[in-house]
Each structure stands twice: as C-alpha cells, then as structure tokens.
Coordinates of C-alpha atoms and ligand atoms in Angstrom, one line a residue:
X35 CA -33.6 116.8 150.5
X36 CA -34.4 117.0 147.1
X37 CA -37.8 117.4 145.6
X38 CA -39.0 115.6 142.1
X39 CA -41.7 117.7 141.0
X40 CA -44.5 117.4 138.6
X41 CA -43.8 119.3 135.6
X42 CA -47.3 120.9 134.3
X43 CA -47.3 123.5 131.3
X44 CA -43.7 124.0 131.0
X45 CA -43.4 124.5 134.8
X46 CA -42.3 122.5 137.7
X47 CA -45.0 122.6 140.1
X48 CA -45.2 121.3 144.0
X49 CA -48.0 120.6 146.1
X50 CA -49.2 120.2 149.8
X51 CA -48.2 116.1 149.7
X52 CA -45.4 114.4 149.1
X53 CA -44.2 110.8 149.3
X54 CA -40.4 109.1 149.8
X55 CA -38.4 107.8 146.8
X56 CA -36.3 104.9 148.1
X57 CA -32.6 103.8 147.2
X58 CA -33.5 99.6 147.1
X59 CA -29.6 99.5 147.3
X60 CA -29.8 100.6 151.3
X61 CA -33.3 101.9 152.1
X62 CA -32.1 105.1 152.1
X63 CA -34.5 108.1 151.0
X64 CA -33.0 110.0 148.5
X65 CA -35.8 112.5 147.5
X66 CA -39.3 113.6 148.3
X67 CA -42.0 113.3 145.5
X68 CA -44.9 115.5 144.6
X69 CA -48.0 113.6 144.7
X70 CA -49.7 114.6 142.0
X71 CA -53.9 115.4 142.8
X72 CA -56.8 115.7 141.0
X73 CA -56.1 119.1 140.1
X74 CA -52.9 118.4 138.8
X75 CA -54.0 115.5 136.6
X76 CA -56.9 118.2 135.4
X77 CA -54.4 120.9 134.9
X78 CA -51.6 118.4 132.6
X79 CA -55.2 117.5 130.7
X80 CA -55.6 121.0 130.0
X81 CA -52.3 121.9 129.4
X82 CA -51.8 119.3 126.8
X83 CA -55.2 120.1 125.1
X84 CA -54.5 123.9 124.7
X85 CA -51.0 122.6 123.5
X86 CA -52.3 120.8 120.3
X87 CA -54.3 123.8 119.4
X88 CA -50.9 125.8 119.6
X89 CA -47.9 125.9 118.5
X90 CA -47.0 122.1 118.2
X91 CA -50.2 121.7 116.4
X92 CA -49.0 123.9 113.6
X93 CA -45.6 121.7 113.0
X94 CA -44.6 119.7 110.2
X95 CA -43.2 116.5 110.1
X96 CA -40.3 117.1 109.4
X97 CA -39.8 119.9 112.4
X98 CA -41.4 117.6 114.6
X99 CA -38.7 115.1 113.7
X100 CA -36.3 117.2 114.1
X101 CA -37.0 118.0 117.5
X102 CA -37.4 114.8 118.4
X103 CA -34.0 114.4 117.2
X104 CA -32.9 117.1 119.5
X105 CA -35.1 115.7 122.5
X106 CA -31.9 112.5 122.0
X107 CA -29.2 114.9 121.9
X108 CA -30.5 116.1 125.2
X109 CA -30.9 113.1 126.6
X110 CA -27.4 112.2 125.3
X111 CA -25.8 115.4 126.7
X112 CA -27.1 114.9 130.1
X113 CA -26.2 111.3 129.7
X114 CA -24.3 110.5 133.6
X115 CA -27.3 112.7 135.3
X116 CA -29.8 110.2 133.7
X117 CA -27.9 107.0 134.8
X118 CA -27.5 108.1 138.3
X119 CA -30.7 109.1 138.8
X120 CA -32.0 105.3 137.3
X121 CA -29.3 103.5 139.1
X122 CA -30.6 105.5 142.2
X123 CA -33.9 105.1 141.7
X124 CA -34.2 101.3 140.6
X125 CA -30.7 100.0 142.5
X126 CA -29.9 98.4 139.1
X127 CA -26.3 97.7 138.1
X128 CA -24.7 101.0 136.6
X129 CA -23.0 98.9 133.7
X130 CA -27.0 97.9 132.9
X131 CA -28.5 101.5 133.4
X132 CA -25.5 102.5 130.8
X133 CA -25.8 100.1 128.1
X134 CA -29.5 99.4 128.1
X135 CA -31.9 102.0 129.5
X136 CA -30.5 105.5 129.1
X137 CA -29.3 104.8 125.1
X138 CA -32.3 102.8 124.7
X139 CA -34.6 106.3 125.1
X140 CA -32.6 108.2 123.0
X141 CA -33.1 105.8 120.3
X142 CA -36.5 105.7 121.1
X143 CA -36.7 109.0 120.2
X144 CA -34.4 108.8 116.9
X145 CA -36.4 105.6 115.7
X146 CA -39.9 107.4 115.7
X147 CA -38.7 110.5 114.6
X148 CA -37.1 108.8 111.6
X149 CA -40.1 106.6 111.1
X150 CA -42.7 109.1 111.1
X151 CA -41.0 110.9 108.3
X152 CA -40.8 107.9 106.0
X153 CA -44.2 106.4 107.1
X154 CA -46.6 106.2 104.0
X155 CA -50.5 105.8 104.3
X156 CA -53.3 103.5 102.2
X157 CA -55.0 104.4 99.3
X158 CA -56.9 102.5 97.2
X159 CA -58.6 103.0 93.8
X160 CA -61.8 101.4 93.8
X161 CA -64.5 100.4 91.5
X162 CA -68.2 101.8 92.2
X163 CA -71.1 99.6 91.3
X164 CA -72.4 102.3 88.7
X165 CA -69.1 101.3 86.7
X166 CA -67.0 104.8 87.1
X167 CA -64.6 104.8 90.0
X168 CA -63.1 106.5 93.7
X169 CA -59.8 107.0 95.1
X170 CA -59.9 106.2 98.9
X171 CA -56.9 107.4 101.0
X172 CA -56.2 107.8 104.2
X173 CA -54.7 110.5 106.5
X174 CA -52.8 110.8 109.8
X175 CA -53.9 113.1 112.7
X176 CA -53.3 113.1 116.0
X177 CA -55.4 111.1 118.4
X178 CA -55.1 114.1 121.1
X179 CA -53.9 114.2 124.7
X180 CA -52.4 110.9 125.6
X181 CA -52.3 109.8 129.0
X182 CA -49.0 107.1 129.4
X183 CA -48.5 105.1 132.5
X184 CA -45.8 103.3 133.3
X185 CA -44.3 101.0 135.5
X186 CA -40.7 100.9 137.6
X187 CA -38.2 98.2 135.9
X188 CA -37.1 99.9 133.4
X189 CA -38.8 103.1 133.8
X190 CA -37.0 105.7 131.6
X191 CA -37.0 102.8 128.7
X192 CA -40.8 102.2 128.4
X193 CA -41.4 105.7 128.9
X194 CA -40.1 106.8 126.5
X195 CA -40.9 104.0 124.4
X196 CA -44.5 105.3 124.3
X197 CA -43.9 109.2 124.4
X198 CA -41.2 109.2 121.5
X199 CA -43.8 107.5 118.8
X200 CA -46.9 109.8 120.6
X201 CA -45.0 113.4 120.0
X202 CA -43.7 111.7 116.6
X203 CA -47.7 111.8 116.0
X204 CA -48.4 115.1 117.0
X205 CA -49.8 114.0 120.5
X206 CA -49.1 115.7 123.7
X207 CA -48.6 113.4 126.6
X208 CA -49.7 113.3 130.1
X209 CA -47.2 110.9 131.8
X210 CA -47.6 109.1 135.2
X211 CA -44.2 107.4 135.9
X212 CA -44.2 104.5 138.4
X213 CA -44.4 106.1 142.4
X214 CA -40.9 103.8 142.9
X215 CA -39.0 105.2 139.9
X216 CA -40.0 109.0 139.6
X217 CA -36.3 110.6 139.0
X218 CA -35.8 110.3 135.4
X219 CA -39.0 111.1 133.9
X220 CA -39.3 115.0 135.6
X221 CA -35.5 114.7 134.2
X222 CA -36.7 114.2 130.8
X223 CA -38.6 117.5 131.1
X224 CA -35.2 119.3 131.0
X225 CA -34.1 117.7 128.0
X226 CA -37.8 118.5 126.4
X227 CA -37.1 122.1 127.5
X228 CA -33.8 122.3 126.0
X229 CA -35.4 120.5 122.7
X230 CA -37.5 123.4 122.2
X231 CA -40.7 121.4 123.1
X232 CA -43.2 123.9 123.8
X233 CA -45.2 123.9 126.6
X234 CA -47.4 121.4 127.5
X235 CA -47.1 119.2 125.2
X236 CA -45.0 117.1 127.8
X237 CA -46.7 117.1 131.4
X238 CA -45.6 114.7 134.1
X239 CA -47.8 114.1 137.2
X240 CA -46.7 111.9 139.8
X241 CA -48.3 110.1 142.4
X242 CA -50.0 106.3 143.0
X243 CA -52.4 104.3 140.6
X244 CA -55.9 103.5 142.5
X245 CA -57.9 106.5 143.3
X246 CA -54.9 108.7 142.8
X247 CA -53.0 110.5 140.2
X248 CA -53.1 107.4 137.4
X249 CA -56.9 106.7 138.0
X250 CA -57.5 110.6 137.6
X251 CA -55.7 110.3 134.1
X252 CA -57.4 107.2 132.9
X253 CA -61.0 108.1 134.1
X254 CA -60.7 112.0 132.8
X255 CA -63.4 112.4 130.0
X256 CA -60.6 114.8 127.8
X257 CA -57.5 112.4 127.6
X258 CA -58.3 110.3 124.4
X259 CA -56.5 107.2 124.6
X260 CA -54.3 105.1 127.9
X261 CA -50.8 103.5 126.9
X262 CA -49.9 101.1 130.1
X263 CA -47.0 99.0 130.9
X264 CA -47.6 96.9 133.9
X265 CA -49.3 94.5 135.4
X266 CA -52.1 92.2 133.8
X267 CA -54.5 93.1 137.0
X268 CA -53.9 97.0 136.8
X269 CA -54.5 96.5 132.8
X270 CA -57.8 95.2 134.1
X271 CA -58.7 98.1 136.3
X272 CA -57.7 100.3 133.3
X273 CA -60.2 99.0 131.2
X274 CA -62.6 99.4 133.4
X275 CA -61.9 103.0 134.3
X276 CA -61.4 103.5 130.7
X277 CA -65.0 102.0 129.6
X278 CA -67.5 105.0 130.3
X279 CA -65.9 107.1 128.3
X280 CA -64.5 104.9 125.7
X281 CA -60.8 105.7 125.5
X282 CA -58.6 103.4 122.8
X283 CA -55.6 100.9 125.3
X284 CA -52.5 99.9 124.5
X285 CA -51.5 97.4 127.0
X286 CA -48.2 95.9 127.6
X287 CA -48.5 93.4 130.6
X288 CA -47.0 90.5 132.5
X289 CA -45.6 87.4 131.2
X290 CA -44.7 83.9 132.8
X291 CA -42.1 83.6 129.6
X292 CA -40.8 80.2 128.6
X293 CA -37.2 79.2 127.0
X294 CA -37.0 75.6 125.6
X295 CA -33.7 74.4 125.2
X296 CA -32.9 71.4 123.0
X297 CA -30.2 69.0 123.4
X298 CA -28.4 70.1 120.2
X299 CA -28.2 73.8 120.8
X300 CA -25.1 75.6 121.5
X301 CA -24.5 74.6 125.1
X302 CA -22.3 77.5 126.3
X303 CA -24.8 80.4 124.3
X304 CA -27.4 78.7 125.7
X305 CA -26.4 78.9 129.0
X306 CA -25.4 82.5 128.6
X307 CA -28.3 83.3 126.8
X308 CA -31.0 81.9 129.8
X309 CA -28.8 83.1 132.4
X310 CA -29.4 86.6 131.2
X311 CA -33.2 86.2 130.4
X312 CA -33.9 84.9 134.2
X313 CA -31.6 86.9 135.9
X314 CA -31.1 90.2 133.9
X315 CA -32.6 93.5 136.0
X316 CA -32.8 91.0 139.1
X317 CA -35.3 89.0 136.7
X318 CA -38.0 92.4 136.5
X319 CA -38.1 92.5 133.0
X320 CA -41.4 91.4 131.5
X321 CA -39.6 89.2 129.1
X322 CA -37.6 87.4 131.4
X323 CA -37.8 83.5 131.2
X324 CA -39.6 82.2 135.0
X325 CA -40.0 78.8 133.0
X326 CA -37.0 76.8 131.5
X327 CA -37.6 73.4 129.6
X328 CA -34.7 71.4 128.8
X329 CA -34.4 68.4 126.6
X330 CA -34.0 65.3 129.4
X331 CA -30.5 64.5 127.7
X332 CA -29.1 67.9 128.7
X333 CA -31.2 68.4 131.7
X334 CA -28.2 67.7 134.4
X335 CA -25.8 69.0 132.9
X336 CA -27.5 72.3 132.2
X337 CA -29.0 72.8 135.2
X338 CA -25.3 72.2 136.5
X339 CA -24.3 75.1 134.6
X340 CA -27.0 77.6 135.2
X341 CA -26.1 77.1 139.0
X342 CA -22.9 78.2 138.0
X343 CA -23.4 81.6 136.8
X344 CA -26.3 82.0 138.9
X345 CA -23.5 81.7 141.9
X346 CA -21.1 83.7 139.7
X347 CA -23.2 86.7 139.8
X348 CA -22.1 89.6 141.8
X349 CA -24.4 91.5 143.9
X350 CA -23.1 94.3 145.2
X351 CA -23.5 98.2 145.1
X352 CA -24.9 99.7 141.7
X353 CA -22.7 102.2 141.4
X354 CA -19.8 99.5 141.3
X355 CA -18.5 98.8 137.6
X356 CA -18.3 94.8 138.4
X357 CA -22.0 94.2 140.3
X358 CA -24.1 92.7 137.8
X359 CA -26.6 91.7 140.0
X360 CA -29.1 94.2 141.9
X361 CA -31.5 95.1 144.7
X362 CA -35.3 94.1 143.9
X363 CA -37.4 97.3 143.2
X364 CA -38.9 98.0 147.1
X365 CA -39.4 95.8 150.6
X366 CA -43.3 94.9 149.3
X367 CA -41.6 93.6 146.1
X368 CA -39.3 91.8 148.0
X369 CA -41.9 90.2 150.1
X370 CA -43.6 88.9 146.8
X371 CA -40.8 87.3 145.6
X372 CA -39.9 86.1 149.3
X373 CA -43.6 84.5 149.6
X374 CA -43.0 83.0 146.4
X375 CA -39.7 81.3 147.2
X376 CA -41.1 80.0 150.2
X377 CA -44.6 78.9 148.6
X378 CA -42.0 76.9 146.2
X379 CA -40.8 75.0 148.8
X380 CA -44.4 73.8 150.1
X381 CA -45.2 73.2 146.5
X382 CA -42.6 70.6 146.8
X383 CA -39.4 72.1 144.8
X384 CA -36.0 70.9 145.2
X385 CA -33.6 74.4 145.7
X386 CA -31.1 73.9 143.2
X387 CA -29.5 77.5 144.3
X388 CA -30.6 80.5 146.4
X389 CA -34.2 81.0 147.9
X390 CA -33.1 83.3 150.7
X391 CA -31.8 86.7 151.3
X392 CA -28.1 87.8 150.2
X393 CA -26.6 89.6 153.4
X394 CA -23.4 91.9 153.6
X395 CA -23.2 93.0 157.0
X396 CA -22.8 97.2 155.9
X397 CA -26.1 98.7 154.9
X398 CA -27.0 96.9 152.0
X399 CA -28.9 94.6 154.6
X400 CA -31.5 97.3 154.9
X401 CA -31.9 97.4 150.8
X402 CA -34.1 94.6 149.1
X403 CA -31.5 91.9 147.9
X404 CA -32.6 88.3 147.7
X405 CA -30.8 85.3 145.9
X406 CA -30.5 84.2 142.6
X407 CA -32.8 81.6 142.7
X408 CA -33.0 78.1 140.8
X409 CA -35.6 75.5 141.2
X410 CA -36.7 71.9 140.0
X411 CA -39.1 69.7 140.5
X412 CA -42.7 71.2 140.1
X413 CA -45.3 70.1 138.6
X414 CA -46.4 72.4 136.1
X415 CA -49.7 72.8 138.0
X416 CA -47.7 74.7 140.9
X417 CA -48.4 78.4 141.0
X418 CA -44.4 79.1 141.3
X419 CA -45.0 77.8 137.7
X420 CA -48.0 79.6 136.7
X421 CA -48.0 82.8 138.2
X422 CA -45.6 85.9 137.0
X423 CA -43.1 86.4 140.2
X424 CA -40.9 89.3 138.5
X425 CA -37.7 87.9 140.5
X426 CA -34.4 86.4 140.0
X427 CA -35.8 82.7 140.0
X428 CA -36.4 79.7 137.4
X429 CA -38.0 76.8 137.4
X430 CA -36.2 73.9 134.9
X431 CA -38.1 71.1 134.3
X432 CA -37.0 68.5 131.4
X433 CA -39.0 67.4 128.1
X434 CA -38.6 64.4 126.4
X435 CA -40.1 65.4 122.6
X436 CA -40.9 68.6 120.8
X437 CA -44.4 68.1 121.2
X438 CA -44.2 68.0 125.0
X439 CA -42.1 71.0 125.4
X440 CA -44.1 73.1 122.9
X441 CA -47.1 72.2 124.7
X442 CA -45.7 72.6 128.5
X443 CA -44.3 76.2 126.6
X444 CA -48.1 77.4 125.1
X445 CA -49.8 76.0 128.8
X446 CA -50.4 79.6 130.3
X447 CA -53.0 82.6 130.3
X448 CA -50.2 85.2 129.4
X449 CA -48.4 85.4 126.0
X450 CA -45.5 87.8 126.1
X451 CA -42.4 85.9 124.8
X452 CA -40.5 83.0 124.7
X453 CA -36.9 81.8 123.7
X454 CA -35.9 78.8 121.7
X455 CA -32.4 77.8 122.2
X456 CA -31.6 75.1 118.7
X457 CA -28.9 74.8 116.2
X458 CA -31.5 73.1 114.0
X459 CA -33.0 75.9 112.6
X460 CA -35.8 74.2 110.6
X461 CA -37.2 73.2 114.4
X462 CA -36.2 77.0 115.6
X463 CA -38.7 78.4 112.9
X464 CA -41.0 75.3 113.6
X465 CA -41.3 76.0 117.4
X466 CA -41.3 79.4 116.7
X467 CA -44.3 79.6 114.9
X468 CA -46.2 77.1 117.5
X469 CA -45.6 79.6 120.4
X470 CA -48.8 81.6 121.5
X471 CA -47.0 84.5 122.5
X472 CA -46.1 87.7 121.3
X473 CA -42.6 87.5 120.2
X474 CA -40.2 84.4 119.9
X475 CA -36.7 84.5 120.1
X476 CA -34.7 81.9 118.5
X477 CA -30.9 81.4 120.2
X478 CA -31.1 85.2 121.6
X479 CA -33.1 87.2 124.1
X480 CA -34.3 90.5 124.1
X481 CA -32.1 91.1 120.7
X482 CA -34.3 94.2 119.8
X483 CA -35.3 95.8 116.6
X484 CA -37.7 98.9 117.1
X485 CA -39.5 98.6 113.7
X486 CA -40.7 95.2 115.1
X487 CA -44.5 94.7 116.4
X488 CA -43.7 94.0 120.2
X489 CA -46.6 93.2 122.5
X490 CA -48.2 89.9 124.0
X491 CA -51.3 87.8 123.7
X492 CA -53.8 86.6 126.2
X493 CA -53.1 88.3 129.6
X494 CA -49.6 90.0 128.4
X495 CA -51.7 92.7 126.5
X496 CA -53.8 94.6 124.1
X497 CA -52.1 95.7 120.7
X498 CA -48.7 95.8 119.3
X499 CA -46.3 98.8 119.4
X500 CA -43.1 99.2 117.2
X501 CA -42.6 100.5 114.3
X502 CA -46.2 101.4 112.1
X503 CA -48.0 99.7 115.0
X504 CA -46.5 102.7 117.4
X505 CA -47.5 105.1 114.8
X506 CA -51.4 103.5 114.1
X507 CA -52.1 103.4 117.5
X508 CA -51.2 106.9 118.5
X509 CA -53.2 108.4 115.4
X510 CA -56.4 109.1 114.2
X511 CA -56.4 107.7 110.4
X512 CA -59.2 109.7 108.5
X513 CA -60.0 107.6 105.4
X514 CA -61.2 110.2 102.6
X515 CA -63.7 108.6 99.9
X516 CA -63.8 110.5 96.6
X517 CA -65.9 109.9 93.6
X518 CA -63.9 110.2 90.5
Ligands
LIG158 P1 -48.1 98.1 138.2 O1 -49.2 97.6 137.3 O2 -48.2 97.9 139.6 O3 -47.9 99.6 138.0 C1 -47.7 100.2 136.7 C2 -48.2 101.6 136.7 O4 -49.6 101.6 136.9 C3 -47.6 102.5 137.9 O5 -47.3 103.8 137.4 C4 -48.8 102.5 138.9 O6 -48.8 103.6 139.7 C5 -50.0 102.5 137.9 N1 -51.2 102.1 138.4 C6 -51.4 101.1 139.3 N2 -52.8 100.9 139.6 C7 -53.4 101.8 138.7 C8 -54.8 102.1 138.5 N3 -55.8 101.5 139.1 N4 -55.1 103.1 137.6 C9 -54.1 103.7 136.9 N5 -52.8 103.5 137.1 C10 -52.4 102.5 138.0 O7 -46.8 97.4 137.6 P2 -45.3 97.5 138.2 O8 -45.4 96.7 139.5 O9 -44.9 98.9 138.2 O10 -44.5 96.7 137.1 C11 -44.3 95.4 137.1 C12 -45.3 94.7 136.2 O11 -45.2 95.3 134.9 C13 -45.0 93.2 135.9 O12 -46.2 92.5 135.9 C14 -44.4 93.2 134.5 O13 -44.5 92.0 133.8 C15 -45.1 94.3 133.9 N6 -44.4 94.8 132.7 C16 -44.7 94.5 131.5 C17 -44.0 95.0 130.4 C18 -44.4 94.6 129.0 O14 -43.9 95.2 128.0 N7 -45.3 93.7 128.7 C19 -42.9 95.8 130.6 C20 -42.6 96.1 131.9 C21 -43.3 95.6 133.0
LIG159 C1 -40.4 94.8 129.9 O1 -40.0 94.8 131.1 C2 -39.6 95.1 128.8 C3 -40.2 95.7 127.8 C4 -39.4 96.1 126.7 C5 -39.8 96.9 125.7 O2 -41.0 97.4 125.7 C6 -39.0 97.2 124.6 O3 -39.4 98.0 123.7 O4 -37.8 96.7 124.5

C-alpha cells in the first residue's frame, strides 16, 4: 500500500500513526497517511524558522522568482502524476482535474513570481511642522514561518494559491493539507526538490484539524501568521486558537452564493453559465451558486432548462474522458448533503430533479455519488436556503423587480460571490455594485484573473488575497521615517 508522508526539512518522514485516504469514486483505500503529531508540527516550525535564517533568506528577488518559476516547470513536467493523484484523491472528473486544478497551481506560481518582481512599495514626501521636510518609505520583509491550512475541493489549487505568493515573499511554509485530499501536496515536495528549494522552507505535516496536527500549527507561539481555506466554523476556532499569541489570519470561508438572472439575459449562456456554478466539482466549490433568482417571466422556462442539463450530466468514473459529474468528497459529506436533501423536503420544496442517490450496480455504489439536485418552492427563511450545503443542489425561486432580487441576493451572513446573468449592462454594473459579497460576476462564473482581490465579506472571510493583497498580507512592511 502506499504511504503519503510528511515531508519535514527536506525529508520525507513517517510516524507510529497512520490514517486511510479514500477513493470517493468506490470507497476503496488507495494509500495510508502519516498523521502528523505534535512533534512533527514542532519540527516543520523549526525547520522553516532555521530556513529563513539560511540560505533562502539570503535570495534576491529575482532568484526567488526564478525558482518559483522552476517550482511550475516541475509541476508541469510531472503534470499526469499530479492529476491522478487529485482525480484519485477528490473522485473529480479527470477532464476538470486537467483543465482547472493542476494548471491553475502552476500559474499560481508563475503569477506571484512575476508579481513580486514588479511590485513597487509607498513613499511619501512629507511636510514636518518645523517647515523642513521627510521622505517616508516603506519596505518588504518577510512575515516569517507561515502556517497554510487548507481544505479538500480543490486541494492542490488553494494550496498553492497561498504558498506560491508566501515563498514569492520570502516566507517558508508549514502546510496542513485537508486529511481527505493528502496526495498532491507531499507531491508538490518533489517538484520543490527538483526547483532547488532548499530545505525547509516547504514542510508538509498531515493529519486532522481539532487537537491534532492543524490546531498544533495554529496554536504554536513561532509560526507568525494562519492562511485558512475552509469552513466559516473552523475560521472561528482559528481565531480563537490564534488569539493568545496574536498571529495575523487570512481567511477564505464558506458562501451560500446567489446568481440573479433577469429576463433579458442571454437565455442559453445563462443556462450554461448557472449550470456550471451549481453543479461544477459536484457543487464543492466555495463559489458555487446554492441560491438562483430568476425574473418571474423566465422562471418556467428556465427552471425547464436547468433540469435539462442537470439530467444531461454524466456521472460516472473520473478517470473516464466523458464523466463530468463526480463522487462527493467522503460518506460524512455525503450524509450532509443527504440530511439536507431530505430536510428540503420537510421544509416543504417541490423536487424539481434528483434528491436521492445515483446507483450503478458495479462498485461505484460503495463511492459517495448523490443526484444533481434542483429545488423550488422555499421560503427564503428555510435553512436549505440559508445554510452553505457544498452539494450539487439549487434552490430557484422567482423575483418580480430588481429591488426584490437584489435584496433576497444581500439576505445572508456570508459574502463570498454572486453572479449576475443581464444583457443590460447598465443594471449588470448596477446590481453589481449592490451585492454584499466579495466578488460579482456579471454573465460568467469563476472567470478568474489572479491580480484580482478575491476573498468574502461577513462569514465568507477575513482579508483579500490576489495580486498586492497576496503580497501585503504575507509581508512585514517596515515604514522608514527620515528627516531631510
Ligand atoms: P474544513 O474547515 O472542515 O477543513 C479545512 C481544513 O481545516 C482541513 O485541513 C482541516 O483539517 C482543518 N481544520 C479543521 N478544524 C481545524 C481546527 N480546529 N484547527 C486547525 N485546522 C482545522 O473545510 P473543508 O470541509 O475541508 O472544506 C469545505 C469548506 O471550505 C466549505 O465550507 C467551503 O465553502 C470552504 N471553502 C472556502 C473557499 C474560499 O475560498 N472561500 C474555498 C474552498 C472551500
Ligand atoms: C473555492 O472553493 C474556490 C476558491 C478559488 C480560489 O481561491 C481561486 O483563487 O480561484
């Protein structure tokens, strides 16, 4: 059986306990995991601390760039090992794991080592109150040993998202992937070793969040600042952890996203475009759309046609070139999503399509498929309409003015995203700029551009990353103040 390791000071290192990384295609174990301990958390810290204060310290920019550069070409090299270890790990379609989350961390990597050469700082001239002057201006350091913790939908992706713009910095990392999706991070230690990252400046300990191996890393007293990417609850046991010893967040957290879609939009795109953004991953993408408002004119007919494709999806094996649709991440997960479908019911919905289990009668049965799932009639007061599920499943629920839908839209504690689906673009800009949320896309979905601030308001986070917001957080800016 194979073993994921933790990778600690340039070494892959075991240890007495291990756990089971699951195929949620069939069940199937497909590795043992170290569990990463206290010891191992305090030996990454350690590692990455003594790593700033060697060689990586002592790099320039522009080398750092360069290997950061090289840390893509890796990735890009060992390109089919990295999307069969995600497509094993996460059960998502191969065609998804090939086009979105393996080229997605290379660039993560280009984009930051790209930016980080380019990115200016402030200065400031400034008059002093004796009449004579000062020239303020401010430096980059590195903010230290930087623990990142991520979660298990698109684990390679946010990983890296954080790690590429933290070594851009001059950081070393401690990383604690998601327990369900372990493959592809120790992976990534190969292609650091091959990028001539020294040791320990990368460390990867594995292993569960509460009392384990990610509360180790965020209670630690030497690991200056927690980057997270999960849930809005384990944000709020971060903070907590992170409060005695007062370590900076960066918080990217759920989202109960809606997409409003007026009666003069594109019809077809807009179809498209909200069938992906519910049903994309198997829906576990925090951006995915759980709420769908649709002008009253349209409402049948588009309902009509998101049935369609939602039946048109083909679940099947990931490694199969035509399945498009996916296992959920793990049996708990699926019992979520299960408890939700059924609350739905008693909440009064009407199924449009789905709300059970897809079955195949070979061994997909034992993996963690469930429906594509479309529902109407709620009231927005229902949980199925308040709460964040993370499935494959919708709720549509017509509007009658722009008011109305912009309000239903903004009536939630998260703030991640939304999507406005318009051919009037003086509304799309308009709508846009009423949404509490974090970012607003008008006639697209997760259309990415890395420079951009990307984050959420409310319960969906703390902080932007992208771009200069990656590059703030993971410094230390050192304003110098000099008398002229
Ligand atoms: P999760 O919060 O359960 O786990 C995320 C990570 O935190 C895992 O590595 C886990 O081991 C660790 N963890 C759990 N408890 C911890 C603790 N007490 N201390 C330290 N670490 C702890 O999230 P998940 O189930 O892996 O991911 C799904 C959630 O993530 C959804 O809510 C989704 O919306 C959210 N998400 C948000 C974004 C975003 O960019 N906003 C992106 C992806 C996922
Ligand atoms: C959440 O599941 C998706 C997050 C996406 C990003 O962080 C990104 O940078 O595209």
């Amino acid at each position: 059986m194979k073993l994921i390791q933790n990778y600690i000071d340039g070494r892959f290192v075991g240890g007495a306990q291990e756990f089971a990384d699951v195929n949620p295609a069939d069940g199937s174990v497909i590795a043992q995991v170290t569990a990463g301990n206290k010891s191992h958390v305090d030996e990454s810290v350690d590692a990455a601390r003594r790593a700033l204060r060697g060689e990586w310290g002592g790099i320039g920019i522009r080398e750092r760039a360069a290997r950061l550069h090289r840390i893509a070409d890796a990735i890009e090299k060992r390109f089919d090992c990295f999307v069969q270890a995600e497509v094993a790990d996460t059960g998502k379609p191969i065609s998804l794991a090939s086009k979105l989350d393996i080229p997605r961390a290379a660039a993560n990597f280009r984009v930051f080592a790209d930016l980080v050469k380019l990115a200016g700082l402030e200065s400031f001239q400034t008059e002093t109150p004796d009449g004579s002057s000062a020239l303020n201006y401010a430096i980059r350091k590195p903010l230290g040993v930087i623990g990142v913790i991520t979660p298990w939908n698109l684990p390679l992706l946010l990983l890296t998202w954080k790690v590429a713009p933290a070594l851009a910095c001059g950081n070393t990392v401690v990383v604690k992937p998601s327990e369900e999706t372990p493959a592809t991070a120790t992976l990534l230690a190969e292609a650091m070793q091959d990028a001539g990252i020294p040791n320990g400046v990368y460390n990867v300990v594995h292993g569960f969040g509460a009392d384990a191996a990610g509360e180790f890393l965020t209670q630690h007293p030497d690991v200056d600042a927690i980057t997270f990417t999960g849930e809005s609850r384990t944000g709020a046991a971060i903070m907590k952890s992170v409060a005695p010893t007062v370590k900076p967040v960066s918080f990217e957290l759920g989202g109960k996203n809606a997409a409003i879609v007026f009666a003069d939009c594109n019809f077809d795109e807009a179809v498209d475009g909200i069938a992906d953004a519910v049903f994309l991953n198997t829906g576990q993408v925090c951006l995915c759309a759980e709420r769908v408002y649709v002008e009253r004119k349209i409402f049948p007919v588009f309902v009509d046609a998101l049935k369609r494709k939602a039946e048109q999806l083909c679940a099947g094996w990931p490694n199969e070139t035509n399945t498009n649709f996916g296992p959920l991440i793990s049996a708990q997960h699926r019992e979520k999503v299960l408890a939700y479908y059924q609350l739905a019911r008693e909440e009064g919905a009407a199924v449009v399509t789905g709300g059970g289990v897809t079955k195949f009668g070979d061994n997909r049965d034992h993996g963690f498929y469930v429906q594509p799932t479309i529902y109407t009639g709620l009231p927005e007061t229902a949980r199925c309409v308040k709460e964040e599920i993370f499935g494959p499943v919708c709720h549509i629920a017509p509007f009658d003015s722009e008011e109305e839908a912009v309000a239903m839209a903004n009536e939630t504690k998260h703030g991640l995203a939304a999507s406005i689906w318009t051919s009037n673009l003086k509304r799309g800009h308009r709508v846009a700029q009423e949404m509490k949320v974090g970012i607003t896309w008008v006639n697209c979905w997760f259309l990415r551009d890395l420079r951009t601030p990307f984050g959420g308001a409310g319960m969906s986070g703390i902080g932007r990353e992208g771009g200069m917001h990656s590059l703030n957080f993971y410094s230390e800016l050192n304003n110098i103040c000099i008398r002229l």
